Amino acid sequence: MAREQIKVPFGYEPPAQTHKGTVFVLETFEDWTESDMQAFKAWAEEKKFVRAIFYPQHEETLRRMDITSSMPYYARVKHLESLVKQVSTTVQVDVDTWEGKRKKYTPMDTSLHFLTEKSSGPYFLCLSDRYANLFVTYPSFKEWIKNLRLYIHEQFHVPLHGKLHDYAQRWETVRFGNGS
């Protein structure tokens, strides 16, 4: 099949793409409020993301990561979905429940492979400071930090792992809620 030829004037340059790729948000989401979601929405619109995927993690994954969660997985998903419905935004916002279907421990590496395979790039990962400290200790961190940009949400105000400073050009901190 022959290609369709398009005629353009001499010196034509296509318009620059104004919107970026996909941001993944991995968290428990049990303590997120409507104001946190509004702040995230404003941040995502400011950064001009095309899509935001919220990825709540199953109890088994959280237990293996030594993160406590008082709410069960499906209650957290229901809470998150209600927050997403209340917020209107130009960014396409989705809640991915794949880990709930697995009903077992899912390594972060597996989750990121799953999310990047079904989404268009470039990729951005938004983690709380406690998640980022765990992520940096995983063996796959060196490969992932080359493929995505990391945003660290200063939610728990814990000191960041020293290894993160080796990759200072690939991450930055953000704050949602509390007027930030």
mmCIF file of C-alpha atoms in Angstrom:
data_model
loop_
_atom_site.group_PDB
_atom_site.id
_atom_site.type_symbol
_atom_site.label_atom_id
_atom_site.label_comp_id
_atom_site.label_asym_id
_atom_site.label_seq_id
_atom_site.Cartn_x
_atom_site.Cartn_y
_atom_site.Cartn_z
ATOM 1 C CA MET A 1 0.000 0.000 0.000
ATOM 2 C CA ALA A 2 1.348 3.390 -0.990
ATOM 3 C CA ARG A 3 1.781 6.160 1.531
ATOM 4 C CA GLU A 4 -0.249 9.327 1.259
ATOM 5 C CA GLN A 5 1.978 12.302 0.515
ATOM 6 C CA ILE A 6 1.379 15.544 2.320
ATOM 7 C CA LYS A 7 2.450 18.870 0.847
ATOM 8 C CA VAL A 8 3.741 21.512 3.236
ATOM 9 C CA PRO A 9 5.274 24.916 2.558
ATOM 10 C CA PHE A 10 9.052 25.270 2.574
ATOM 11 C CA GLY A 11 10.425 25.739 6.096
ATOM 12 C CA TYR A 12 7.373 24.222 7.785
ATOM 13 C CA GLU A 13 8.050 22.825 11.217
ATOM 14 C CA PRO A 14 5.407 20.795 13.034
ATOM 15 C CA PRO A 15 4.065 22.435 16.192
ATOM 16 C CA ALA A 16 5.802 21.429 19.367
ATOM 17 C CA GLN A 17 4.003 18.906 21.519
ATOM 18 C CA THR A 18 2.597 20.768 24.508
ATOM 19 C CA HIS A 19 1.513 17.813 26.631
ATOM 20 C CA LYS A 20 3.719 15.151 28.191
ATOM 21 C CA GLY A 21 3.131 11.465 28.769
ATOM 22 C CA THR A 22 1.851 9.443 31.699
ATOM 23 C CA VAL A 23 2.392 9.847 35.433
ATOM 24 C CA PHE A 24 1.995 6.777 37.658
ATOM 25 C CA VAL A 25 1.094 7.319 41.312
ATOM 26 C CA LEU A 26 1.851 4.367 43.611
ATOM 27 C CA GLU A 27 0.538 4.709 47.155
ATOM 28 C CA THR A 28 -1.876 3.249 49.716
ATOM 29 C CA PHE A 29 -4.251 6.223 49.142
ATOM 30 C CA GLU A 30 -6.014 5.596 52.452
ATOM 31 C CA ASP A 31 -5.144 9.023 53.857
ATOM 32 C CA TRP A 32 -5.732 11.050 50.675
ATOM 33 C CA THR A 33 -8.399 13.720 50.955
ATOM 34 C CA GLU A 34 -10.319 15.775 48.438
ATOM 35 C CA SER A 35 -7.890 18.655 48.951
ATOM 36 C CA ASP A 36 -4.960 16.318 48.207
ATOM 37 C CA MET A 37 -6.690 15.220 45.009
ATOM 38 C CA GLN A 38 -7.374 18.846 44.034
ATOM 39 C CA ALA A 39 -3.717 19.708 44.649
ATOM 40 C CA PHE A 40 -2.601 16.706 42.580
ATOM 41 C CA LYS A 41 -4.964 17.724 39.775
ATOM 42 C CA ALA A 42 -3.571 21.260 39.763
ATOM 43 C CA TRP A 43 0.001 19.934 39.738
ATOM 44 C CA ALA A 44 -0.737 17.467 36.905
ATOM 45 C CA GLU A 45 -2.357 20.203 34.817
ATOM 46 C CA GLU A 46 0.561 22.537 35.498
ATOM 47 C CA LYS A 47 3.012 19.846 34.350
ATOM 48 C CA LYS A 48 0.730 19.188 31.348
ATOM 49 C CA PHE A 49 0.474 15.418 31.691
ATOM 50 C CA VAL A 50 -1.792 13.616 29.265
ATOM 51 C CA ARG A 51 -2.703 10.836 31.694
ATOM 52 C CA ALA A 52 -2.450 10.034 35.415
ATOM 53 C CA ILE A 53 -2.768 6.448 36.636
ATOM 54 C CA PHE A 54 -3.403 5.843 40.322
ATOM 55 C CA TYR A 55 -2.141 2.425 41.352
ATOM 56 C CA PRO A 56 -3.206 1.379 44.867
ATOM 57 C CA GLN A 57 -1.216 -1.547 46.194
ATOM 58 C CA HIS A 58 -2.580 -4.768 47.671
ATOM 59 C CA GLU A 59 -2.214 -5.617 51.375
ATOM 60 C CA GLU A 60 0.318 -8.368 50.630
ATOM 61 C CA THR A 61 2.549 -5.952 48.740
ATOM 62 C CA LEU A 62 2.293 -3.394 51.527
ATOM 63 C CA ARG A 63 3.044 -6.035 54.152
ATOM 64 C CA ARG A 64 6.197 -7.090 52.289
ATOM 65 C CA MET A 65 7.247 -3.451 52.053
ATOM 66 C CA ASP A 66 6.663 -2.968 55.831
ATOM 67 C CA ILE A 67 3.994 -0.347 55.191
ATOM 68 C CA THR A 68 0.945 -0.479 57.427
ATOM 69 C CA SER A 69 -2.535 0.051 56.080
ATOM 70 C CA SER A 70 -5.640 0.161 58.251
ATOM 71 C CA MET A 71 -8.077 -0.123 55.324
ATOM 72 C CA PRO A 72 -8.449 -3.207 53.109
ATOM 73 C CA TYR A 73 -7.536 -2.959 49.424
ATOM 74 C CA TYR A 74 -11.069 -2.697 48.026
ATOM 75 C CA ALA A 75 -12.082 -0.033 50.568
ATOM 76 C CA ARG A 76 -9.045 2.030 49.520
ATOM 77 C CA VAL A 77 -9.935 1.593 45.838
ATOM 78 C CA LYS A 78 -13.527 2.656 46.491
ATOM 79 C CA HIS A 79 -12.303 5.711 48.438
ATOM 80 C CA LEU A 80 -9.877 6.616 45.641
ATOM 81 C CA GLU A 81 -12.502 6.212 42.921
ATOM 82 C CA SER A 82 -14.869 8.507 44.809
ATOM 83 C CA LEU A 83 -12.108 11.129 45.083
ATOM 84 C CA VAL A 84 -11.363 10.849 41.356
ATOM 85 C CA LYS A 85 -15.048 11.305 40.458
ATOM 86 C CA GLN A 86 -15.281 14.494 42.522
ATOM 87 C CA VAL A 87 -12.437 16.185 40.650
ATOM 88 C CA SER A 88 -12.812 17.486 37.103
ATOM 89 C CA THR A 89 -9.612 17.882 35.140
ATOM 90 C CA THR A 90 -8.190 18.031 31.640
ATOM 91 C CA VAL A 91 -5.826 15.176 32.525
ATOM 92 C CA GLN A 92 -7.193 11.698 31.880
ATOM 93 C CA VAL A 93 -7.277 10.092 35.346
ATOM 94 C CA ASP A 94 -7.563 6.317 35.797
ATOM 95 C CA VAL A 95 -7.476 3.960 38.766
ATOM 96 C CA ASP A 96 -5.705 0.700 37.908
ATOM 97 C CA THR A 97 -6.875 -2.286 39.962
ATOM 98 C CA TRP A 98 -4.679 -4.959 38.382
ATOM 99 C CA GLU A 99 -2.905 -5.677 41.651
ATOM 100 C CA GLY A 100 -6.265 -6.362 43.324
ATOM 101 C CA LYS A 101 -6.995 -9.011 40.705
ATOM 102 C CA ARG A 102 -3.688 -10.728 41.455
ATOM 103 C CA LYS A 103 -4.468 -10.828 45.209
ATOM 104 C CA LYS A 104 -0.846 -11.405 46.122
ATOM 105 C CA TYR A 105 2.509 -9.667 46.469
ATOM 106 C CA THR A 106 3.493 -7.778 43.344
ATOM 107 C CA PRO A 107 7.059 -6.441 43.113
ATOM 108 C CA MET A 108 7.321 -2.790 42.099
ATOM 109 C CA ASP A 109 9.341 -3.844 39.059
ATOM 110 C CA THR A 110 6.475 -6.043 37.831
ATOM 111 C CA SER A 111 3.940 -3.276 38.441
ATOM 112 C CA LEU A 112 6.017 -0.736 36.512
ATOM 113 C CA HIS A 113 6.496 -3.150 33.586
ATOM 114 C CA PHE A 114 2.734 -3.701 33.480
ATOM 115 C CA LEU A 115 1.940 0.020 33.592
ATOM 116 C CA THR A 116 4.515 1.072 30.988
ATOM 117 C CA GLU A 117 3.430 -1.642 28.534
ATOM 118 C CA LYS A 118 -0.135 -0.359 28.400
ATOM 119 C CA SER A 119 0.558 3.387 28.536
ATOM 120 C CA SER A 120 2.245 5.846 26.230
ATOM 121 C CA GLY A 121 5.483 7.546 27.282
ATOM 122 C CA PRO A 122 7.346 9.478 28.397
ATOM 123 C CA TYR A 123 6.870 8.071 31.890
ATOM 124 C CA PHE A 124 6.830 9.804 35.249
ATOM 125 C CA LEU A 125 6.531 8.143 38.641
ATOM 126 C CA CYS A 126 5.102 9.927 41.676
ATOM 127 C CA LEU A 127 5.891 8.252 45.014
ATOM 128 C CA SER A 128 5.650 9.349 48.620
ATOM 129 C CA ASP A 129 8.955 9.819 50.402
ATOM 130 C CA ARG A 130 8.657 6.462 52.231
ATOM 131 C CA TYR A 131 8.006 4.649 48.927
ATOM 132 C CA ALA A 132 10.925 6.419 47.274
ATOM 133 C CA ASN A 133 13.264 5.308 50.065
ATOM 134 C CA LEU A 134 12.199 1.704 49.452
ATOM 135 C CA PHE A 135 12.318 2.003 45.652
ATOM 136 C CA VAL A 136 15.909 3.259 45.669
ATOM 137 C CA THR A 137 17.037 0.097 47.507
ATOM 138 C CA TYR A 138 15.644 -2.287 44.877
ATOM 139 C CA PRO A 139 18.130 -3.747 42.363
ATOM 140 C CA SER A 140 15.980 -2.615 39.411
ATOM 141 C CA PHE A 141 16.081 1.043 40.513
ATOM 142 C CA LYS A 142 19.137 1.843 38.366
ATOM 143 C CA GLU A 143 17.357 0.687 35.222
ATOM 144 C CA TRP A 144 14.045 2.363 36.025
ATOM 145 C CA ILE A 145 15.527 5.739 36.894
ATOM 146 C CA LYS A 146 16.931 5.880 33.344
ATOM 147 C CA ASN A 147 13.470 5.264 31.829
ATOM 148 C CA LEU A 148 11.316 7.524 33.942
ATOM 149 C CA ARG A 149 11.435 10.744 35.911
ATOM 150 C CA LEU A 150 10.720 10.485 39.620
ATOM 151 C CA TYR A 151 8.584 12.927 41.602
ATOM 152 C CA ILE A 152 8.803 12.463 45.367
ATOM 153 C CA HIS A 153 5.747 13.611 47.287
ATOM 154 C CA GLU A 154 6.900 14.894 50.685
ATOM 155 C CA GLN A 155 3.999 13.324 52.542
ATOM 156 C CA PHE A 156 5.608 11.725 55.604
ATOM 157 C CA HIS A 157 8.580 14.098 55.922
ATOM 158 C CA VAL A 158 11.127 11.302 56.274
ATOM 159 C CA PRO A 159 14.750 11.942 55.277
ATOM 160 C CA LEU A 160 15.499 10.717 51.760
ATOM 161 C CA HIS A 161 17.871 7.820 51.141
ATOM 162 C CA GLY A 162 21.452 8.873 50.352
ATOM 163 C CA LYS A 163 21.495 6.842 47.131
ATOM 164 C CA LEU A 164 18.886 9.189 45.650
ATOM 165 C CA HIS A 165 21.413 12.016 45.601
ATOM 166 C CA ASP A 166 23.473 10.069 43.036
ATOM 167 C CA TYR A 167 20.546 10.566 40.623
ATOM 168 C CA ALA A 168 19.650 14.145 41.630
ATOM 169 C CA GLN A 169 19.050 15.192 38.007
ATOM 170 C CA ARG A 170 16.327 12.503 37.566
ATOM 171 C CA TRP A 171 14.006 13.405 40.461
ATOM 172 C CA GLU A 172 12.438 16.330 42.276
ATOM 173 C CA THR A 173 10.185 16.815 45.286
ATOM 174 C CA VAL A 174 6.548 17.966 45.191
ATOM 175 C CA ARG A 175 3.869 18.666 47.817
ATOM 176 C CA PHE A 176 0.136 18.103 47.565
ATOM 177 C CA GLY A 177 -2.390 19.493 50.016
ATOM 178 C CA ASN A 178 -1.873 21.716 53.058
ATOM 179 C CA GLY A 179 -1.845 24.778 50.822
ATOM 180 C CA SER A 180 1.298 23.691 48.951
#
